[in-house]
Coordinates of C-alpha atoms (C1' of nucleotides) in Angstrom, one line a residue:
Chain A
M5 CA 10.0 17.4 1.5
I6 CA 7.3 17.9 4.1
T7 CA 4.6 17.2 1.5
Q8 CA 6.0 13.8 0.8
A9 CA 5.5 10.7 2.9
P10 CA 8.7 9.1 4.2
K11 CA 10.3 6.5 1.9
G12 CA 8.6 3.2 2.1
T13 CA 5.4 4.5 3.6
K14 CA 2.1 4.9 1.9
D15 CA -1.2 6.7 2.5
I16 CA -4.1 4.4 2.3
F17 CA -7.3 6.3 1.3
G18 CA -10.0 6.8 -1.2
S19 CA -10.9 3.7 -3.3
E20 CA -8.4 1.6 -1.3
I21 CA -10.3 1.9 1.9
P22 CA -13.2 -0.3 1.0
V23 CA -10.8 -3.0 -0.2
W24 CA -9.0 -3.0 3.2
Q25 CA -12.2 -2.8 5.2
N26 CA -13.7 -5.7 3.3
I27 CA -10.7 -7.9 3.9
E28 CA -10.4 -6.9 7.5
S29 CA -14.0 -7.7 8.2
K30 CA -13.5 -11.1 6.6
M31 CA -10.5 -11.7 8.9
R32 CA -12.5 -10.7 12.0
E33 CA -15.4 -12.9 11.0
L34 CA -13.1 -15.8 10.4
C35 CA -11.3 -15.4 13.7
K36 CA -14.6 -15.3 15.5
N37 CA -15.4 -18.8 14.2
Y38 CA -12.0 -20.0 15.3
G39 CA -12.3 -18.5 18.8
I40 CA -9.4 -16.2 18.1
D41 CA -9.6 -12.9 20.0
E42 CA -8.1 -9.7 18.9
I43 CA -5.1 -8.2 20.7
R44 CA -3.7 -4.7 20.2
T45 CA -0.1 -4.5 21.4
P46 CA 2.0 -1.4 21.3
I47 CA 3.7 -0.3 18.1
F48 CA 7.0 -0.1 19.9
E49 CA 8.6 -2.4 22.5
H50 CA 11.8 -2.5 24.4
T51 CA 14.6 -3.3 21.9
E52 CA 15.7 -6.2 24.1
L53 CA 12.5 -8.1 23.4
F54 CA 13.4 -8.4 19.7
L55 CA 17.0 -9.2 20.3
R56 CA 15.9 -12.1 22.5
S57 CA 13.1 -13.4 20.4
V58 CA 13.8 -12.7 16.7
G59 CA 17.4 -13.4 17.3
D60 CA 20.4 -11.1 17.2
T61 CA 22.1 -12.8 14.2
T62 CA 19.1 -12.3 12.0
D63 CA 19.0 -9.6 9.3
I64 CA 15.9 -8.2 10.8
V65 CA 17.7 -7.4 14.0
Q66 CA 21.0 -6.6 12.6
K67 CA 20.0 -4.1 9.9
E68 CA 16.3 -3.6 9.6
M69 CA 15.0 -2.3 12.9
Y70 CA 13.9 1.3 13.7
T71 CA 15.6 1.6 17.0
F72 CA 16.1 4.8 19.0
N73 CA 16.5 6.0 22.6
D74 CA 13.5 7.8 24.1
K75 CA 13.8 10.8 26.3
G76 CA 14.2 8.6 29.3
N77 CA 17.2 6.9 27.5
R78 CA 15.4 3.6 27.1
S79 CA 16.2 1.7 23.9
I80 CA 12.9 1.5 22.0
T81 CA 12.2 -0.4 18.7
L82 CA 9.3 0.0 16.3
R83 CA 8.0 -3.6 16.0
P84 CA 9.5 -5.4 13.0
E85 CA 7.1 -8.2 13.6
S86 CA 4.3 -8.8 16.1
T87 CA 4.8 -12.3 17.5
A88 CA 7.3 -11.1 20.1
G89 CA 5.0 -8.4 21.4
V90 CA 2.1 -10.8 21.7
A91 CA 4.2 -13.4 23.5
R92 CA 5.3 -10.6 25.9
A93 CA 1.7 -9.7 26.5
Y94 CA 0.8 -13.4 27.0
I95 CA 3.4 -13.6 29.8
E96 CA 2.8 -10.2 31.3
H97 CA -0.9 -10.8 31.8
G98 CA -0.6 -14.3 32.9
M99 CA -2.7 -15.6 30.0
H100 CA -1.4 -19.1 30.8
N101 CA -4.0 -19.1 33.5
N102 CA -6.8 -18.7 30.9
A103 CA -8.3 -21.8 29.3
Q104 CA -5.6 -23.1 27.0
P105 CA -4.9 -22.8 24.2
T106 CA -5.0 -19.0 24.1
K107 CA -5.6 -17.8 20.6
L108 CA -5.0 -14.2 19.5
F109 CA -5.1 -12.2 16.3
Y110 CA -4.0 -8.7 15.2
I111 CA -4.0 -6.4 12.2
A112 CA -1.1 -4.2 12.8
P113 CA 1.4 -1.8 11.1
T114 CA 4.9 -3.2 11.2
F115 CA 8.2 -1.6 10.5
R116 CA 11.4 -2.7 8.8
Y117 CA 14.2 -0.5 7.5
E118 CA 14.7 -2.1 4.1
N119 CA 15.1 -0.9 0.5
T120 CA 11.7 -0.8 -1.1
Q121 CA 10.5 -2.8 -4.1
A122 CA 7.4 -4.5 -5.3
G123 CA 5.6 -5.9 -2.3
R124 CA 8.0 -4.4 0.2
Q125 CA 7.6 -1.2 2.2
R126 CA 9.2 0.2 5.4
Q127 CA 5.8 0.4 7.0
F128 CA 3.5 -2.5 6.1
H129 CA 0.6 -4.2 7.7
Q130 CA 0.3 -7.7 9.0
F131 CA -2.7 -9.8 9.9
G132 CA -1.3 -12.4 12.3
V133 CA -2.5 -15.2 14.5
E134 CA -0.7 -16.6 17.5
M135 CA -1.8 -19.7 19.4
F136 CA -0.3 -20.6 22.8
G137 CA -0.7 -23.6 25.0
S138 CA -0.4 -26.8 23.0
Y139 CA 2.4 -28.9 21.6
S140 CA 0.1 -30.9 19.4
A141 CA 0.4 -30.8 15.6
A142 CA -3.3 -30.1 15.7
L143 CA -2.6 -26.5 16.7
D144 CA -0.2 -26.2 13.8
A145 CA -2.9 -27.4 11.5
E146 CA -5.4 -25.1 13.0
A147 CA -3.2 -22.1 12.5
I148 CA -2.5 -23.1 8.9
S149 CA -6.1 -23.6 8.2
V150 CA -7.0 -20.0 9.3
A151 CA -4.6 -18.6 6.7
H152 CA -5.7 -21.1 4.1
E153 CA -9.3 -20.4 4.6
L154 CA -8.8 -16.7 4.5
I155 CA -7.0 -16.9 1.2
K156 CA -9.5 -19.3 -0.2
S157 CA -12.5 -17.3 0.9
L158 CA -11.2 -14.3 -0.9
G159 CA -11.1 -16.4 -4.1
I160 CA -7.4 -16.4 -4.5
K161 CA -6.2 -19.3 -6.5
S162 CA -2.5 -18.6 -7.3
V163 CA -1.2 -19.2 -3.8
E164 CA 0.6 -22.4 -2.8
L165 CA 1.2 -23.7 0.7
R166 CA 4.7 -25.0 1.5
I167 CA 5.6 -26.7 4.7
N168 CA 8.7 -28.0 6.4
S169 CA 10.0 -29.0 9.8
L170 CA 13.1 -27.6 11.4
G171 CA 12.9 -30.0 14.3
N172 CA 13.3 -29.2 18.0
N173 CA 16.5 -28.2 19.7
E174 CA 18.0 -31.8 19.6
S175 CA 17.0 -32.4 16.0
R176 CA 18.3 -29.0 15.0
A177 CA 21.6 -29.7 16.7
V178 CA 22.0 -33.0 14.8
Y179 CA 21.1 -31.3 11.5
N180 CA 23.5 -28.4 12.1
K181 CA 26.2 -30.8 12.7
T182 CA 25.4 -32.9 9.6
L183 CA 25.0 -29.8 7.5
R184 CA 28.3 -28.4 8.7
E185 CA 30.1 -31.6 7.8
F186 CA 28.6 -31.5 4.4
L187 CA 29.3 -27.8 3.7
G188 CA 32.8 -28.1 5.2
K189 CA 33.8 -30.2 2.3
N190 CA 32.9 -27.4 -0.1
I191 CA 33.5 -24.4 2.0
S192 CA 36.0 -22.8 -0.4
S193 CA 33.3 -22.8 -3.2
L194 CA 30.7 -21.0 -1.1
C195 CA 30.1 -17.3 -1.4
P196 CA 31.6 -15.1 1.4
E197 CA 28.3 -14.6 3.0
C198 CA 27.6 -18.3 3.2
R199 CA 31.0 -18.9 4.8
E200 CA 29.8 -16.6 7.5
R201 CA 26.5 -18.4 7.7
Y202 CA 28.4 -21.6 7.9
E203 CA 29.7 -20.4 11.2
K204 CA 26.7 -18.7 12.7
N205 CA 23.7 -20.5 11.3
P206 CA 24.3 -23.1 8.6
L207 CA 20.6 -23.4 8.0
R208 CA 20.7 -20.1 6.2
V209 CA 23.0 -21.4 3.6
L210 CA 20.1 -23.4 2.2
D211 CA 18.4 -20.1 1.4
C212 CA 21.3 -18.7 -0.7
K213 CA 20.5 -17.6 -4.2
V214 CA 24.1 -17.5 -5.5
E215 CA 24.4 -20.0 -8.3
K216 CA 27.6 -21.6 -7.0
C217 CA 26.0 -22.1 -3.6
K218 CA 22.8 -23.4 -5.2
T219 CA 24.6 -26.3 -6.9
I220 CA 26.3 -27.3 -3.7
I221 CA 23.0 -27.0 -1.7
D222 CA 21.3 -29.3 -4.2
G223 CA 23.2 -32.2 -2.8
A224 CA 22.8 -31.1 0.8
P225 CA 21.3 -33.5 3.4
S226 CA 17.6 -32.6 4.2
V227 CA 16.5 -31.4 7.6
L228 CA 13.7 -33.9 7.4
D229 CA 16.2 -36.8 7.4
C230 CA 17.7 -35.6 10.7
L231 CA 14.5 -35.2 12.6
G232 CA 14.3 -37.2 15.8
E233 CA 11.4 -39.6 16.4
E234 CA 9.1 -37.1 18.1
C235 CA 9.7 -34.4 15.6
K236 CA 9.1 -36.9 12.8
N237 CA 5.8 -38.0 14.3
H238 CA 4.8 -34.4 14.8
F239 CA 5.4 -33.6 11.2
E240 CA 3.6 -36.7 10.0
M241 CA 0.6 -35.9 12.2
L242 CA 0.4 -32.4 10.8
K243 CA 0.4 -33.8 7.2
K244 CA -2.3 -36.3 8.1
I245 CA -4.6 -33.6 9.5
L246 CA -4.0 -31.2 6.6
T247 CA -4.8 -34.0 4.2
E248 CA -7.9 -34.9 6.1
M249 CA -8.9 -31.2 6.1
G250 CA -8.5 -31.2 2.3
I251 CA -5.8 -28.6 2.5
E252 CA -3.2 -29.0 -0.3
Y253 CA 0.5 -28.6 0.6
V254 CA 3.9 -29.2 -0.8
V255 CA 6.8 -30.3 1.5
D256 CA 9.7 -28.0 0.8
P257 CA 12.8 -28.8 2.9
M258 CA 14.4 -25.5 1.8
I259 CA 12.1 -23.4 3.8
V260 CA 14.2 -21.9 6.6
R261 CA 12.6 -18.7 7.7
G262 CA 14.5 -15.7 8.8
L263 CA 13.5 -15.6 12.5
D264 CA 15.4 -17.7 15.0
Y265 CA 12.5 -18.6 17.2
Y266 CA 10.9 -21.3 15.0
T267 CA 11.0 -24.9 16.0
R268 CA 9.5 -27.9 14.2
T269 CA 6.8 -26.7 11.8
V270 CA 7.5 -23.8 9.4
F271 CA 5.2 -22.9 6.5
E272 CA 4.7 -20.3 3.8
F273 CA 2.0 -19.3 1.4
V274 CA 3.7 -18.3 -1.8
T275 CA 2.6 -16.8 -5.1
S276 CA 4.5 -15.9 -8.2
T277 CA 2.0 -13.2 -9.3
I278 CA 3.3 -10.2 -7.5
G279 CA 6.9 -10.0 -8.3
A280 CA 9.9 -11.3 -6.5
Q281 CA 8.5 -10.9 -3.0
G282 CA 6.1 -13.8 -3.3
T283 CA 5.7 -14.8 0.3
V284 CA 2.2 -13.7 1.2
C285 CA 2.1 -15.4 4.6
G286 CA 4.8 -17.1 6.7
G287 CA 4.8 -18.7 10.1
G288 CA 5.5 -21.7 12.2
R289 CA 5.8 -23.2 15.6
Y290 CA 7.9 -21.5 18.3
D291 CA 8.0 -23.7 21.4
N292 CA 11.0 -21.9 23.0
L293 CA 9.9 -18.3 22.6
V294 CA 7.7 -17.8 25.6
E295 CA 10.3 -19.4 27.9
Q296 CA 13.0 -17.3 26.2
C297 CA 11.1 -14.2 27.0
G298 CA 10.7 -15.1 30.7
G299 CA 7.5 -17.2 30.8
Q300 CA 6.9 -20.9 31.4
S301 CA 7.7 -23.4 28.7
T302 CA 4.8 -23.1 26.3
G303 CA 4.0 -24.7 23.0
A304 CA 2.9 -22.1 20.5
V305 CA 2.4 -21.6 16.8
G306 CA 1.5 -18.6 14.6
F307 CA 1.9 -16.8 11.3
G308 CA 2.0 -13.3 9.8
L309 CA 0.3 -12.4 6.6
G310 CA 1.1 -9.3 4.6
M311 CA -2.0 -7.2 4.0
E312 CA -0.4 -5.3 1.1
R313 CA 0.8 -8.5 -0.5
L314 CA -2.5 -10.2 0.0
I315 CA -4.3 -7.3 -1.8
M316 CA -1.7 -7.3 -4.5
T317 CA -2.2 -11.0 -5.1
L318 CA -6.0 -10.5 -5.2
E319 CA -5.8 -7.6 -7.6
A320 CA -3.2 -9.4 -9.8
Q321 CA -5.9 -12.1 -10.3
N322 CA -9.1 -10.2 -10.3
G323 CA -8.2 -6.6 -11.0
K324 CA -9.3 -3.8 -8.8
E325 CA -12.6 -4.4 -7.1
E326 CA -15.1 -1.5 -7.6
F327 CA -17.2 -0.7 -4.6
K328 CA -20.4 1.2 -5.2
P329 CA -21.2 4.2 -2.9
F330 CA -24.0 3.7 -0.4
R331 CA -27.4 4.6 -1.7
H332 CA -28.2 8.1 -0.4
L333 CA -30.0 11.4 -0.8
Y334 CA -28.7 14.8 -1.9
L335 CA -30.8 17.6 -0.5
G336 CA -30.1 20.7 -2.5
S337 CA -31.4 24.2 -1.7
I338 CA -32.1 27.6 -3.0
G339 CA -32.4 30.8 -1.0
E340 CA -31.5 31.4 2.6
T341 CA -34.6 29.7 4.1
G342 CA -34.1 26.6 2.0
F343 CA -30.4 26.5 2.7
I344 CA -30.9 26.6 6.5
K345 CA -33.8 24.1 6.3
A346 CA -31.7 21.7 4.2
Q347 CA -29.0 21.7 6.9
A348 CA -31.4 20.7 9.6
I349 CA -33.3 18.1 7.6
T350 CA -30.0 16.5 6.5
Y351 CA -28.8 16.5 10.1
N352 CA -32.0 14.7 11.2
L353 CA -31.8 12.1 8.5
R354 CA -28.3 11.3 9.4
R355 CA -29.2 11.0 13.1
K356 CA -31.8 8.4 12.0
G357 CA -29.3 6.4 10.0
I358 CA -29.8 7.6 6.5
K359 CA -26.9 8.7 4.4
A360 CA -27.6 12.3 3.2
E361 CA -25.7 15.3 1.8
C362 CA -26.7 18.9 1.3
D363 CA -25.1 22.0 -0.1
T364 CA -22.6 23.6 2.3
V365 CA -20.8 25.7 -0.3
G366 CA -23.5 28.0 -1.5
R367 CA -23.6 26.7 -5.1
S368 CA -26.2 27.3 -7.8
V369 CA -29.0 24.7 -8.2
K370 CA -27.4 23.5 -11.3
A371 CA -24.0 23.0 -9.7
Q372 CA -25.7 21.3 -6.8
M373 CA -27.3 18.8 -9.1
K374 CA -24.0 18.2 -10.8
Y375 CA -22.4 17.5 -7.5
A376 CA -25.3 15.1 -6.5
N377 CA -24.6 13.2 -9.7
K378 CA -20.9 13.1 -9.1
I379 CA -21.1 11.7 -5.6
G380 CA -23.5 9.0 -6.8
A381 CA -26.6 10.1 -4.9
M382 CA -29.6 7.8 -5.5
Y383 CA -32.2 10.5 -4.9
S384 CA -32.1 14.2 -4.9
A385 CA -34.5 17.1 -3.9
I386 CA -34.3 20.8 -3.9
I387 CA -35.8 22.9 -1.1
G388 CA -36.6 26.6 -1.6
D389 CA -39.2 29.1 -0.4
D390 CA -42.1 27.3 -2.1
E391 CA -41.2 23.9 -0.7
A392 CA -40.7 25.4 2.7
A393 CA -44.0 27.2 2.6
N394 CA -46.0 24.1 1.3
N395 CA -44.0 21.6 3.3
K396 CA -43.5 19.6 0.1
I397 CA -40.6 18.5 -2.0
S398 CA -40.2 16.5 -5.1
L399 CA -38.0 13.6 -4.7
K400 CA -36.1 12.8 -7.9
N401 CA -34.7 9.4 -8.8
M402 CA -31.3 10.1 -10.2
E403 CA -31.2 7.1 -12.4
T404 CA -34.6 7.2 -14.0
G405 CA -35.2 10.9 -13.7
E406 CA -38.7 10.3 -12.2
T407 CA -39.9 12.7 -9.6
N408 CA -42.3 12.1 -6.8
E409 CA -43.9 14.8 -4.7
I410 CA -43.9 14.1 -1.0
S411 CA -44.4 15.9 2.3
I412 CA -41.3 17.0 4.1
D413 CA -42.6 15.4 7.2
D414 CA -42.7 12.1 5.5
I415 CA -39.2 12.3 4.0
Y416 CA -37.7 9.9 6.6
E417 CA -40.3 7.2 6.2
K418 CA -40.2 7.5 2.4
L419 CA -36.5 7.3 2.2
L420 CA -36.4 4.4 4.6
E421 CA -38.5 2.5 2.0
I422 CA -36.4 3.3 -1.0
I423 CA -32.9 3.8 0.1
Chain B
rG21 C1' 24.1 -1.9 1.5
rU22 C1' 24.4 -3.0 -4.2
rG23 C1' 22.7 -2.6 -9.5
rG24 C1' 19.4 -0.8 -13.6
rG25 C1' 15.0 2.4 -15.4
rU26 C1' 12.3 6.9 -14.3
rA27 C1' 11.4 12.0 -12.2
rU28 C1' 6.9 17.9 -16.6
rG29 C1' -0.1 21.2 -13.0
rG30 C1' -4.6 16.3 -8.8
rC31 C1' -4.0 11.8 -12.4
rG32 C1' -2.1 10.0 -17.3
rC33 C1' 1.2 11.8 -20.9
rA34 C1' 3.6 15.3 -25.3
rG35 C1' 7.6 18.4 -25.5
rU36 C1' 11.2 17.7 -32.1
rU37 C1' 19.0 18.4 -33.2
rG38 C1' 18.9 23.4 -26.2
rG39 C1' 15.9 29.2 -28.6
rU40 C1' 10.8 33.8 -27.3
rU41 C1' 4.6 33.9 -22.6
rA42 C1' 5.7 24.9 -21.4
rG43 C1' 1.3 22.0 -24.1
rC44 C1' -2.7 17.8 -24.5
rG45 C1' -6.4 14.4 -22.3
rC46 C1' -9.0 13.3 -17.8
rG47 C1' -10.3 15.7 -13.4
rC48 C1' -11.6 20.5 -10.8
rC49 C1' -14.4 25.4 -10.9
rA50 C1' -17.9 28.6 -13.6
rG51 C1' -21.2 29.9 -17.7
rA52 C1' -24.7 28.4 -22.2
rU53 C1' -31.5 33.8 -20.1
rU54 C1' -33.5 33.9 -14.6
rG55 C1' -34.8 27.0 -9.5
rU56 C1' -32.3 20.8 -11.4
rG57 C1' -27.6 16.3 -12.9
rG58 C1' -25.5 12.7 -16.5
rC59 C1' -24.3 14.5 -23.4
rU60 C1' -22.3 18.8 -25.9
rC61 C1' -20.1 23.7 -26.3
rU62 C1' -17.4 28.0 -24.0
rG63 C1' -14.4 30.1 -20.4
rG64 C1' -11.3 29.8 -15.9
rA65 C1' -8.0 28.2 -11.9
rG66 C1' -3.7 25.2 -11.2
rG67 C1' 3.3 23.8 -13.0
rC68 C1' 9.9 28.1 -10.2
rC69 C1' 9.4 21.1 -15.8
rG70 C1' 12.2 16.3 -8.3
rU71 C1' 16.4 19.4 -5.6
rG72 C1' 21.2 21.7 -5.9
rG73 C1' 25.3 22.8 -8.8
rG74 C1' 27.7 23.3 -13.8
rU75 C1' 28.2 24.1 -19.5
rU76 C1' 25.9 28.1 -22.7
rC77 C1' 24.1 34.5 -25.0
rG78 C1' 20.0 31.1 -23.8
rA79 C1' 18.2 24.5 -20.6
rA80 C1' 12.3 20.8 -19.2
rU81 C1' 15.8 19.6 -23.1
rC82 C1' 23.4 18.6 -22.3
rC83 C1' 26.9 17.2 -17.7
rC84 C1' 27.6 16.1 -12.3
rA85 C1' 25.7 15.3 -7.4
rC86 C1' 21.7 14.4 -4.2
rU87 C1' 16.7 12.9 -3.2
rA88 C1' 12.4 10.3 -4.4
rU89 C1' 10.1 6.5 -7.2
rC90 C1' 9.8 1.7 -9.9
rC91 C1' 12.2 -3.0 -10.6
rA92 C1' 15.9 -6.5 -9.0
rC93 C1' 19.9 -8.6 -5.5
rC94 C1' 19.9 -9.5 -0.1
rC95 C1' 16.1 -10.6 3.3
rC96 C1' 11.1 -11.1 4.4
rA97 C1' 5.1 -10.1 5.0

RNA sequence: GUGGGUAUGGCGCAGUUGGUUAGCGCGCCAGAUUGUGGCUCUGGAGGCCGUGGGUUCGAAUCCCACUAUCCACCCCA
């Protein structure tokens, strides 16, 4: 029990680390070019924040949050997404006083109490970008282009971009009314859940996977037909910019998203290569969120991208990437004098920036060489009484087997040349 | 929350119709004449066969429950 990680959590270590670090550094590099700064918000927030932002009728809030009372009897929730926390920080630190737009990114563990399956864990990691301070579709396009460029630069080909617009408050009200009228005619044929959705949030019905509902939905009016003039223009502008950028997309009026704060643009990057959970990245515009959380009315857009799903997609396409160990030296030893000297020389090499290892177990020379081979050392050397006395060691190239006698004093310069 | 598959040393797997000290491959550790790796050979360590009940003279092997895991529904990243 105690030797097993909790359900839905995973240790990331060993050969996975280089994969993660590689992707993370690409994210950081890309964000630098976009002027997006990193933000690290707390892993937990006041529960109230998520109720207000994500929406208390959503599945996330109703059944998927890790919520508990702390010892001061405050209701605390492990973040089920990061946008709310970032918006909170934006308000709390008066970031609207900065040059706008304010653009932020994060790579953060995120928690949802769900049943696990392929591409779904209880603790997972999101790379996300949030941009505040503009109502223009140009900001939507900029956000989308970050995710698109990241996916493209990793060489992923199987991911498709889908976009939709849910409209602003007015458009949404019109659509909800239209949709209710339409669904009302067929309400008795809908599944029980959809009947409930019909009352609370008819948009959700569009998402239903039940066959009966699907056939009804097929004839449903499209959100896009109910958009007001401004929302329509906004969506058209987004499409124009994306097209000009050369970013391919598909308009999918069925994209609804499970968080209540979205307005106008919503989008997903989807793949069919990693099982049923194919949404690698999802996001959209949320013009009401900052105000809802107690700030000024602020146009904003963002997305969350699942690290695990991104890696799965990458590996489904290319297999697991092999990262070679750094080129380095193994400095073996024999006898007490050599053993002690080896420790000190290794220490000094490391201080100077060279990767080096030595025996800290007390193994035989043979076993030390075996070890050197196993860890992929580029060069090896053994230091014993003779070497210590003559101040010389023979440096062995582990690939070719060639040896080279050098002075111990020159070891650093020599290694600098070849490693 | 629901449904199906799986659960044997670090990893991947065998374990015949229930029968004596549970095997194999890889990995790990050590040796093959005294101070040198990758190949080969030899030896060794490591498992209350997911947990708890039950059936039986006897269970890894049959039954039940629970837990975990995989996949799917739901929802989302």
